[in-house]
PDB file of C-alpha atoms in Angstrom:
ATOM      1  CA  MET A  29       1.460 -10.238  -3.072  1.00 52.00           C
ATOM      2  CA  GLY A  30      -2.607 -11.086  -3.369  1.00 58.00           C
ATOM      3  CA  GLU A  31      -3.110  -8.045  -5.520  1.00 57.00           C
ATOM      4  CA  ARG A  32       0.014  -8.926  -7.576  1.00 60.00           C
ATOM      5  CA  ALA A  33      -1.616 -12.155  -8.013  1.00 60.00           C
ATOM      6  CA  ALA A  34      -4.935 -10.707  -9.156  1.00 55.00           C
ATOM      7  CA  ALA A  35      -3.427  -8.277 -11.433  1.00 54.00           C
ATOM      8  CA  ALA A  36      -1.769 -11.325 -13.307  1.00 57.00           C
ATOM      9  CA  SER A  37      -4.348 -13.269 -13.690  1.00 60.00           C
ATOM     10  CA  LEU A  38      -6.293 -10.888 -15.492  1.00 53.00           C
ATOM     11  CA  LYS A  39      -4.313 -11.059 -18.083  1.00 56.00           C
ATOM     12  CA  PHE A  40      -4.304 -14.945 -19.575  1.00 60.00           C
ATOM     13  CA  VAL A  41      -7.589 -13.546 -21.544  1.00 58.00           C
ATOM     14  CA  THR A  42      -5.331 -11.901 -24.021  1.00 63.00           C
ATOM     15  CA  VAL A  43      -6.488 -11.291 -28.091  1.00 68.00           C
ATOM     16  CA  GLN A  44      -4.168 -12.354 -30.849  1.00 76.00           C
ATOM     17  CA  ALA A  45      -1.068 -10.366 -30.545  1.00 76.00           C
ATOM     18  CA  ASN A  46      -0.798  -7.927 -33.815  1.00 87.00           C
ATOM     19  CA  SER A  47       2.073  -5.296 -33.214  1.00 89.00           C
ATOM     20  CA  ALA A  48       2.137  -2.392 -35.557  1.00 90.00           C
ATOM     21  CA  SER A  49       5.342  -1.516 -35.056  1.00 92.00           C
ATOM     22  CA  LEU A  50       8.438  -2.305 -32.999  1.00 93.00           C
ATOM     23  CA  ALA A  51       8.111  -0.059 -30.071  1.00 92.00           C
ATOM     24  CA  GLU A  52       4.731  -1.795 -29.707  1.00 92.00           C
ATOM     25  CA  ALA A  53       5.921  -4.905 -29.595  1.00 93.00           C
ATOM     26  CA  ARG A  54       9.046  -4.220 -27.134  1.00 92.00           C
ATOM     27  CA  ALA A  55       6.259  -2.934 -24.750  1.00 91.00           C
ATOM     28  CA  ARG A  56       4.194  -6.140 -24.630  1.00 92.00           C
ATOM     29  CA  VAL A  57       7.321  -8.233 -23.999  1.00 93.00           C
ATOM     30  CA  PHE A  58       7.879  -6.106 -21.271  1.00 92.00           C
ATOM     31  CA  GLU A  59       4.262  -6.458 -19.977  1.00 91.00           C
ATOM     32  CA  PHE A  60       4.475 -10.228 -20.414  1.00 93.00           C
ATOM     33  CA  PHE A  61       7.682 -10.107 -18.428  1.00 94.00           C
ATOM     34  CA  LYS A  62       5.887  -8.639 -15.612  1.00 92.00           C
ATOM     35  CA  THR A  63       3.305 -10.891 -15.753  1.00 92.00           C
ATOM     36  CA  THR A  64       5.692 -13.883 -15.569  1.00 94.00           C
ATOM     37  CA  CYS A  65       7.403 -12.203 -12.898  1.00 93.00           C
ATOM     38  CA  ARG A  66       4.264 -11.564 -10.871  1.00 92.00           C
ATOM     39  CA  SER A  67       3.007 -15.372 -11.487  1.00 93.00           C
ATOM     40  CA  ILE A  68       6.214 -16.202 -10.078  1.00 94.00           C
ATOM     41  CA  PRO A  69       5.003 -17.164  -6.777  1.00 93.00           C
ATOM     42  CA  THR A  70       1.989 -18.784  -7.470  1.00 93.00           C
ATOM     43  CA  VAL A  71       4.331 -21.109  -9.557  1.00 94.00           C
ATOM     44  CA  MET A  72       6.572 -21.596  -6.642  1.00 93.00           C
ATOM     45  CA  GLU A  73       3.664 -22.502  -4.565  1.00 93.00           C
ATOM     46  CA  ILE A  74       2.253 -24.982  -6.794  1.00 92.00           C
ATOM     47  CA  TYR A  75       5.302 -27.132  -7.395  1.00 94.00           C
ATOM     48  CA  ASN A  76       6.496 -26.973  -4.372  1.00 93.00           C
ATOM     49  CA  LEU A  77       9.872 -24.921  -5.611  1.00 91.00           C
ATOM     50  CA  GLN A  78      10.874 -23.339  -2.039  1.00 90.00           C
ATOM     51  CA  ASP A  79      13.893 -25.673  -1.424  1.00 88.00           C
ATOM     52  CA  VAL A  80      15.090 -26.065  -4.892  1.00 85.00           C
ATOM     53  CA  VAL A  81      15.023 -22.420  -5.720  1.00 87.00           C
ATOM     54  CA  ASN A  82      13.992 -19.096  -5.089  1.00 87.00           C
ATOM     55  CA  GLU A  83      12.646 -15.969  -6.965  1.00 89.00           C
ATOM     56  CA  SER A  84      15.139 -14.041  -8.430  1.00 88.00           C
ATOM     57  CA  GLN A  85      16.582 -17.061 -10.126  1.00 88.00           C
ATOM     58  CA  LEU A  86      13.864 -17.883 -11.888  1.00 91.00           C
ATOM     59  CA  ARG A  87      13.499 -14.262 -12.715  1.00 92.00           C
ATOM     60  CA  SER A  88      16.300 -14.309 -14.164  1.00 89.00           C
ATOM     61  CA  ALA A  89      15.924 -17.318 -16.012  1.00 91.00           C
ATOM     62  CA  VAL A  90      13.211 -15.910 -17.394  1.00 92.00           C
ATOM     63  CA  SER A  91      14.743 -13.128 -18.503  1.00 91.00           C
ATOM     64  CA  SER A  92      17.716 -14.445 -20.351  1.00 89.00           C
ATOM     65  CA  GLU A  93      15.142 -16.499 -22.182  1.00 90.00           C
ATOM     66  CA  ILE A  94      13.466 -13.416 -23.713  1.00 92.00           C
ATOM     67  CA  ARG A  95      17.449 -12.160 -24.248  1.00 90.00           C
ATOM     68  CA  ARG A  96      18.159 -14.994 -26.161  1.00 88.00           C
ATOM     69  CA  HIS A  97      15.911 -13.605 -28.853  1.00 90.00           C
ATOM     70  CA  ALA A  98      16.819  -9.601 -28.074  1.00 89.00           C
ATOM     71  CA  HIS A  99      18.170  -9.503 -31.275  1.00 90.00           C
ATOM     72  CA  ILE A 100      15.424  -9.902 -33.505  1.00 91.00           C
ATOM     73  CA  THR A 101      13.336  -6.807 -35.230  1.00 91.00           C
ATOM     74  CA  ASN A 102      10.502  -8.321 -36.922  1.00 93.00           C
ATOM     75  CA  PRO A 103       7.363  -7.229 -34.772  1.00 94.00           C
ATOM     76  CA  LYS A 104       5.579 -10.472 -36.197  1.00 94.00           C
ATOM     77  CA  VAL A 105       8.111 -12.819 -35.122  1.00 94.00           C
ATOM     78  CA  ILE A 106       8.109 -11.091 -31.685  1.00 94.00           C
ATOM     79  CA  ASP A 107       4.270 -11.270 -31.770  1.00 94.00           C
ATOM     80  CA  MET A 108       4.640 -15.282 -32.305  1.00 94.00           C
ATOM     81  CA  LEU A 109       7.674 -15.814 -29.499  1.00 94.00           C
ATOM     82  CA  LEU A 110       4.962 -13.995 -27.362  1.00 94.00           C
ATOM     83  CA  GLN A 111       2.153 -16.424 -28.386  1.00 93.00           C
ATOM     84  CA  LYS A 112       3.980 -19.423 -27.186  1.00 93.00           C
ATOM     85  CA  GLY A 113       5.906 -17.612 -24.022  1.00 94.00           C
ATOM     86  CA  THR A 114       1.894 -17.031 -23.218  1.00 93.00           C
ATOM     87  CA  GLU A 115       1.184 -20.196 -23.898  1.00 93.00           C
ATOM     88  CA  GLU A 116       4.197 -21.862 -22.098  1.00 94.00           C
ATOM     89  CA  LEU A 117       3.079 -19.551 -18.988  1.00 94.00           C
ATOM     90  CA  HIS A 118      -0.787 -20.378 -19.188  1.00 93.00           C
ATOM     91  CA  ASN A 119       0.626 -24.008 -19.169  1.00 94.00           C
ATOM     92  CA  ILE A 120       2.770 -23.657 -16.131  1.00 94.00           C
ATOM     93  CA  VAL A 121       0.328 -21.435 -14.119  1.00 94.00           C
ATOM     94  CA  GLN A 122      -2.580 -23.949 -14.740  1.00 93.00           C
ATOM     95  CA  HIS A 123      -0.734 -27.029 -12.935  1.00 94.00           C
ATOM     96  CA  SER A 124      -0.576 -28.546 -16.898  1.00 94.00           C
ATOM     97  CA  LYS A 125       3.248 -29.429 -16.373  1.00 94.00           C
ATOM     98  CA  GLN A 126       4.994 -31.220 -13.622  1.00 94.00           C
ATOM     99  CA  ARG A 127       7.410 -30.052 -11.125  1.00 93.00           C
ATOM    100  CA  HIS A 128      10.417 -31.905 -13.438  1.00 91.00           C
ATOM    101  CA  HIS A 129       9.583 -30.096 -16.190  1.00 91.00           C
ATOM    102  CA  ILE A 130      10.163 -26.907 -14.058  1.00 92.00           C
ATOM    103  CA  ILE A 131      13.143 -27.935 -12.398  1.00 89.00           C
ATOM    104  CA  GLY A 132      14.519 -29.345 -15.967  1.00 87.00           C
ATOM    105  CA  GLN A 133      13.477 -26.572 -18.078  1.00 87.00           C
ATOM    106  CA  TYR A 134      13.782 -23.347 -16.066  1.00 89.00           C
ATOM    107  CA  VAL A 135      15.939 -24.414 -12.712  1.00 86.00           C
ATOM    108  CA  VAL A 136      18.634 -26.316 -14.222  1.00 83.00           C
ATOM    109  CA  GLY A 137      18.720 -24.514 -17.662  1.00 69.00           C
ATOM    110  CA  GLN A 138      20.042 -25.228 -20.847  1.00 58.00           C
ATOM    111  CA  ARG A 139      23.442 -25.803 -19.496  1.00 57.00           C
ATOM    112  CA  GLY A 140      23.104 -27.939 -16.296  1.00 59.00           C
ATOM    113  CA  LEU A 141      21.346 -30.747 -17.898  1.00 53.00           C
ATOM    114  CA  VAL A 142      23.895 -32.341 -20.473  1.00 50.00           C
ATOM    115  CA  HIS A 143      27.160 -31.042 -20.147  1.00 48.00           C
ATOM    116  CA  ASP A 144      29.864 -30.447 -17.806  1.00 49.00           C
ATOM    117  CA  LEU A 145      28.824 -32.922 -15.302  1.00 51.00           C
ATOM    118  CA  GLY A 146      31.668 -34.605 -14.586  1.00 56.00           C
ATOM    119  CA  THR A 147      35.091 -35.338 -15.654  1.00 60.00           C
ATOM    120  CA  LYS A 148      34.424 -37.410 -18.693  1.00 63.00           C
ATOM    121  CA  ASP A 149      33.078 -33.938 -20.327  1.00 61.00           C
ATOM    122  CA  GLU A 150      35.536 -31.280 -20.124  1.00 66.00           C
ATOM    123  CA  GLY A 151      37.164 -32.056 -22.830  1.00 70.00           C
ATOM    124  CA  THR A 152      34.232 -32.476 -25.627  1.00 73.00           C
ATOM    125  CA  SER A 153      34.672 -29.587 -28.161  1.00 80.00           C
ATOM    126  CA  ASP A 154      33.175 -26.589 -27.387  1.00 82.00           C
ATOM    127  CA  PHE A 155      31.592 -26.983 -30.953  1.00 86.00           C
ATOM    128  CA  LEU A 156      29.697 -29.707 -29.724  1.00 81.00           C
ATOM    129  CA  LYS A 157      28.505 -28.073 -26.169  1.00 77.00           C
ATOM    130  CA  ASN A 158      27.042 -24.805 -28.536  1.00 80.00           C
ATOM    131  CA  PHE A 159      25.277 -27.071 -30.557  1.00 82.00           C
ATOM    132  CA  TYR A 160      23.358 -28.530 -28.161  1.00 76.00           C
ATOM    133  CA  ARG A 161      22.735 -25.373 -26.828  1.00 74.00           C
ATOM    134  CA  SER A 162      21.463 -23.851 -29.730  1.00 78.00           C
ATOM    135  CA  ASN A 163      21.200 -23.585 -33.594  1.00 80.00           C
ATOM    136  CA  TYR A 164      22.913 -20.154 -34.038  1.00 78.00           C
ATOM    137  CA  PHE A 165      26.263 -19.739 -32.326  1.00 77.00           C
TER     138      PHE A 165
ATOM    139  CA  MET B  19     -21.255  11.644   1.008  1.00 50.00           C
ATOM    140  CA  ALA B  20     -18.558   9.425   0.297  1.00 46.00           C
ATOM    141  CA  ALA B  21     -16.670  12.152  -1.289  1.00 45.00           C
ATOM    142  CA  ALA B  22     -17.541  14.531   1.839  1.00 44.00           C
ATOM    143  CA  SER B  23     -16.104  11.727   3.928  1.00 44.00           C
ATOM    144  CA  ALA B  24     -12.960  11.331   1.885  1.00 43.00           C
ATOM    145  CA  SER B  25     -11.775  14.630   1.714  1.00 44.00           C
ATOM    146  CA  SER B  26     -12.451  14.688   5.567  1.00 45.00           C
ATOM    147  CA  PHE B  27     -10.217  11.321   5.675  1.00 44.00           C
ATOM    148  CA  THR B  28      -7.330  12.647   3.951  1.00 45.00           C
ATOM    149  CA  SER B  29      -7.379  15.863   5.655  1.00 44.00           C
ATOM    150  CA  LEU B  30      -7.284  13.749   8.418  1.00 43.00           C
ATOM    151  CA  LYS B  31      -4.849  11.610   7.412  1.00 45.00           C
ATOM    152  CA  SER B  32      -2.305  14.566   6.459  1.00 45.00           C
ATOM    153  CA  ARG B  33      -1.565  15.684   9.965  1.00 47.00           C
ATOM    154  CA  PRO B  34      -0.819  12.455  11.812  1.00 45.00           C
ATOM    155  CA  ALA B  35       1.086  10.963   8.832  1.00 47.00           C
ATOM    156  CA  PRO B  36       4.570  12.520   9.247  1.00 48.00           C
ATOM    157  CA  GLY B  37       4.227  11.548  12.990  1.00 47.00           C
ATOM    158  CA  LEU B  38       3.779   7.791  11.916  1.00 50.00           C
ATOM    159  CA  ALA B  39       6.899   7.816   9.750  1.00 47.00           C
ATOM    160  CA  THR B  40       8.782   9.537  12.912  1.00 48.00           C
ATOM    161  CA  ILE B  41       7.641   6.572  14.975  1.00 54.00           C
ATOM    162  CA  ALA B  42       8.047   4.385  12.238  1.00 50.00           C
ATOM    163  CA  ALA B  43      11.686   5.450  11.733  1.00 47.00           C
ATOM    164  CA  VAL B  44      12.461   4.655  15.587  1.00 51.00           C
ATOM    165  CA  LYS B  45      11.347   1.601  15.339  1.00 55.00           C
ATOM    166  CA  SER B  46      13.478   0.673  12.662  1.00 54.00           C
ATOM    167  CA  GLY B  47      16.306   2.039  14.233  1.00 56.00           C
ATOM    168  CA  ALA B  48      17.151   4.426  11.267  1.00 55.00           C
ATOM    169  CA  PRO B  49      18.578   7.971  12.229  1.00 59.00           C
ATOM    170  CA  LEU B  50      15.302  10.264  12.796  1.00 53.00           C
ATOM    171  CA  SER B  51      15.280  12.410   9.554  1.00 54.00           C
ATOM    172  CA  PHE B  52      14.069  15.989  10.951  1.00 54.00           C
ATOM    173  CA  SER B  53      12.435  16.841   7.297  1.00 55.00           C
ATOM    174  CA  PHE B  54       9.432  14.939   8.299  1.00 55.00           C
ATOM    175  CA  ARG B  55       8.617  17.303  11.377  1.00 54.00           C
ATOM    176  CA  ARG B  56       7.636  19.933   8.770  1.00 56.00           C
ATOM    177  CA  PRO B  57       3.852  20.905   8.934  1.00 57.00           C
ATOM    178  CA  VAL B  58       2.069  19.735   5.797  1.00 54.00           C
ATOM    179  CA  PRO B  59      -0.579  21.945   5.002  1.00 55.00           C
ATOM    180  CA  ALA B  60      -3.721  20.294   4.738  1.00 51.00           C
ATOM    181  CA  VAL B  61      -4.127  20.478   0.900  1.00 50.00           C
ATOM    182  CA  SER B  62      -7.013  18.783  -0.877  1.00 49.00           C
ATOM    183  CA  ARG B  63      -4.666  16.216  -3.095  1.00 52.00           C
ATOM    184  CA  LEU B  64      -2.670  14.289  -0.145  1.00 51.00           C
ATOM    185  CA  ARG B  65       0.379  14.037  -1.750  1.00 48.00           C
ATOM    186  CA  ILE B  66       3.620  14.257   1.014  1.00 52.00           C
ATOM    187  CA  SER B  67       6.830  14.172  -1.586  1.00 52.00           C
ATOM    188  CA  CYS B  68       9.648  14.006   1.125  1.00 57.00           C
ATOM    189  CA  ALA B  69      13.364  12.321   0.338  1.00 62.00           C
ATOM    190  CA  ALA B  70      13.346   8.735   0.636  1.00 65.00           C
ATOM    191  CA  LYS B  71      14.765   7.015   3.889  1.00 76.00           C
ATOM    192  CA  PRO B  72      18.756   6.430   3.199  1.00 78.00           C
ATOM    193  CA  GLU B  73      18.210   2.625   4.148  1.00 81.00           C
ATOM    194  CA  THR B  74      15.345   2.238   1.296  1.00 83.00           C
ATOM    195  CA  VAL B  75      18.261   3.476  -0.723  1.00 84.00           C
ATOM    196  CA  GLU B  76      20.404   1.055   0.451  1.00 84.00           C
ATOM    197  CA  LYS B  77      18.121  -1.842  -0.246  1.00 84.00           C
ATOM    198  CA  VAL B  78      17.612  -0.473  -3.425  1.00 86.00           C
ATOM    199  CA  ALA B  79      21.437  -0.018  -4.178  1.00 85.00           C
ATOM    200  CA  LYS B  80      21.894  -4.010  -3.400  1.00 85.00           C
ATOM    201  CA  ILE B  81      19.343  -5.012  -5.268  1.00 85.00           C
ATOM    202  CA  VAL B  82      20.574  -3.049  -8.512  1.00 86.00           C
ATOM    203  CA  LYS B  83      24.072  -4.361  -7.750  1.00 85.00           C
ATOM    204  CA  LYS B  84      23.169  -8.233  -7.409  1.00 84.00           C
ATOM    205  CA  GLN B  85      20.900  -7.787 -10.725  1.00 83.00           C
ATOM    206  CA  LEU B  86      23.422  -5.843 -12.606  1.00 83.00           C
ATOM    207  CA  ALA B  87      26.155  -8.571 -11.198  1.00 81.00           C
ATOM    208  CA  LEU B  88      28.375  -5.311 -10.496  1.00 81.00           C
ATOM    209  CA  PRO B  89      31.443  -5.801  -7.611  1.00 80.00           C
ATOM    210  CA  THR B  90      30.539  -4.988  -4.497  1.00 77.00           C
ATOM    211  CA  GLU B  91      32.884  -1.706  -4.468  1.00 77.00           C
ATOM    212  CA  THR B  92      31.293  -0.217  -7.325  1.00 78.00           C
ATOM    213  CA  PRO B  93      29.843   2.934  -6.065  1.00 79.00           C
ATOM    214  CA  VAL B  94      26.136   2.995  -6.433  1.00 79.00           C
ATOM    215  CA  THR B  95      24.741   6.272  -5.066  1.00 79.00           C
ATOM    216  CA  GLY B  96      21.472   8.045  -5.335  1.00 78.00           C
ATOM    217  CA  ASP B  97      21.852   9.448  -8.619  1.00 81.00           C
ATOM    218  CA  SER B  98      23.129   6.437 -10.484  1.00 82.00           C
ATOM    219  CA  LYS B  99      21.410   5.865 -13.648  1.00 83.00           C
ATOM    220  CA  PHE B 100      20.313   2.862 -14.496  1.00 83.00           C
ATOM    221  CA  ALA B 101      21.911   3.331 -17.824  1.00 82.00           C
ATOM    222  CA  ALA B 102      25.147   4.401 -16.726  1.00 83.00           C
ATOM    223  CA  LEU B 103      25.510   1.191 -14.586  1.00 82.00           C
ATOM    224  CA  GLY B 104      25.175  -1.000 -17.845  1.00 81.00           C
ATOM    225  CA  ALA B 105      21.578  -2.149 -17.575  1.00 83.00           C
ATOM    226  CA  ASP B 106      19.602  -2.163 -20.459  1.00 86.00           C
ATOM    227  CA  SER B 107      15.843  -2.160 -20.709  1.00 87.00           C
ATOM    228  CA  LEU B 108      15.175  -5.473 -19.661  1.00 89.00           C
ATOM    229  CA  ASP B 109      17.245  -5.223 -16.621  1.00 89.00           C
ATOM    230  CA  THR B 110      15.607  -1.750 -15.413  1.00 88.00           C
ATOM    231  CA  VAL B 111      12.142  -3.902 -15.748  1.00 90.00           C
ATOM    232  CA  GLU B 112      13.705  -6.736 -13.670  1.00 90.00           C
ATOM    233  CA  ILE B 113      15.185  -4.402 -11.057  1.00 90.00           C
ATOM    234  CA  VAL B 114      11.611  -3.134 -11.040  1.00 90.00           C
ATOM    235  CA  MET B 115      10.370  -6.385 -10.019  1.00 90.00           C
ATOM    236  CA  GLY B 116      13.082  -7.230  -8.047  1.00 90.00           C
ATOM    237  CA  LEU B 117      12.078  -4.234  -5.834  1.00 89.00           C
ATOM    238  CA  GLU B 118       8.175  -5.359  -5.771  1.00 88.00           C
ATOM    239  CA  GLU B 119       8.849  -8.859  -4.530  1.00 88.00           C
ATOM    240  CA  GLU B 120      11.469  -6.887  -1.612  1.00 86.00           C
ATOM    241  CA  PHE B 121       9.045  -4.381  -0.663  1.00 84.00           C
ATOM    242  CA  ASP B 122       5.842  -6.299  -1.363  1.00 84.00           C
ATOM    243  CA  ILE B 123       4.284  -3.529  -3.568  1.00 85.00           C
ATOM    244  CA  SER B 124       2.803  -3.048  -6.942  1.00 84.00           C
ATOM    245  CA  VAL B 125       4.026  -0.439  -9.603  1.00 84.00           C
ATOM    246  CA  GLU B 126       1.890   0.835 -11.960  1.00 82.00           C
ATOM    247  CA  GLU B 127       3.225   0.825 -15.520  1.00 79.00           C
ATOM    248  CA  ASP B 128       3.373   4.535 -15.992  1.00 78.00           C
ATOM    249  CA  SER B 129       5.154   4.961 -12.681  1.00 80.00           C
ATOM    250  CA  ALA B 130       7.689   2.255 -13.771  1.00 80.00           C
ATOM    251  CA  GLN B 131       8.412   4.456 -17.216  1.00 78.00           C
ATOM    252  CA  SER B 132      10.022   7.303 -15.058  1.00 80.00           C
ATOM    253  CA  ILE B 133      12.326   5.540 -12.692  1.00 83.00           C
ATOM    254  CA  ALA B 134      15.752   6.149 -14.314  1.00 83.00           C
ATOM    255  CA  THR B 135      17.711   6.568 -11.154  1.00 84.00           C
ATOM    256  CA  VAL B 136      18.186   4.913  -7.680  1.00 85.00           C
ATOM    257  CA  GLN B 137      16.484   8.067  -6.293  1.00 85.00           C
ATOM    258  CA  ASP B 138      13.872   7.530  -8.309  1.00 84.00           C
ATOM    259  CA  ALA B 139      13.316   4.394  -7.688  1.00 86.00           C
ATOM    260  CA  ALA B 140      13.438   5.009  -3.739  1.00 86.00           C
ATOM    261  CA  ASP B 141      11.009   7.512  -3.669  1.00 86.00           C
ATOM    262  CA  LEU B 142       8.668   5.538  -5.767  1.00 86.00           C
ATOM    263  CA  ILE B 143       8.845   2.902  -3.322  1.00 87.00           C
ATOM    264  CA  GLU B 144       8.183   5.039   0.050  1.00 86.00           C
ATOM    265  CA  GLU B 145       5.195   6.540  -1.791  1.00 86.00           C
ATOM    266  CA  LEU B 146       4.074   3.203  -2.364  1.00 86.00           C
ATOM    267  CA  VAL B 147       4.531   1.402   0.933  1.00 84.00           C
ATOM    268  CA  GLN B 148       3.081   4.871   2.812  1.00 85.00           C
ATOM    269  CA  LYS B 149       0.039   4.458   0.690  1.00 83.00           C
ATOM    270  CA  LYS B 150      -0.220   0.462   1.364  1.00 79.00           C
ATOM    271  CA  CYS B 151       0.272   0.838   5.383  1.00 76.00           C
ATOM    272  CA  GLY B 152      -1.048   4.469   6.117  1.00 67.00           C
TER     273      GLY B 152
END
């Protein structure tokens, strides 16, 4: 596991992503995903998430975040999203965030925070639930 | 001098390795695979390519099923292709990451590209685990 973390840490010195084509942007996305997955053990140790979540759940949270933008075809937009993702990962690994941020954003996720928590929410409209989740539905 | 010692190291390694694999198989309780008993010629490039142990294939199949959320009775054999099971490219990368975590190995970029079936993944894992331990 030591070499996985070491391999991941080298990637943080990144240049500005400037993909020439969709294929290159795709490759960068997979690289980013792999770096993130290899940093997951570090994150779990930093924020003491061992009792809250396990590694595969965090991995699927990351992949669902990536999959939300899977329909995008413009390489520049993909680069921008990758830059935001790298910045987020950097903040998390450098311990600039706190435990409740990680739990709220990646463990509980978008659905658990707001809705379907009690019987009073079961009657609310699907439109509102979708609206809270994202702008495009 | 380093090259000479390295080559002598590899030629020494090529002979006990089949025995070690047999011992490892006995320790883990798996049925002895007699393909390991074939004498390996001491070539300069150490590459023992033998079929993966069935329990490795089992573990890989379990991880694949969990990742793709397949029902447990779906047959996932060594020949099942990931694409045929409904995995897109991100799923395949995620499965490889799950295997990295499970077996505590590190898969290189070019090796990861060549994985298309469950058997490929199991063979690659065996190779990496042997390289790590042996």
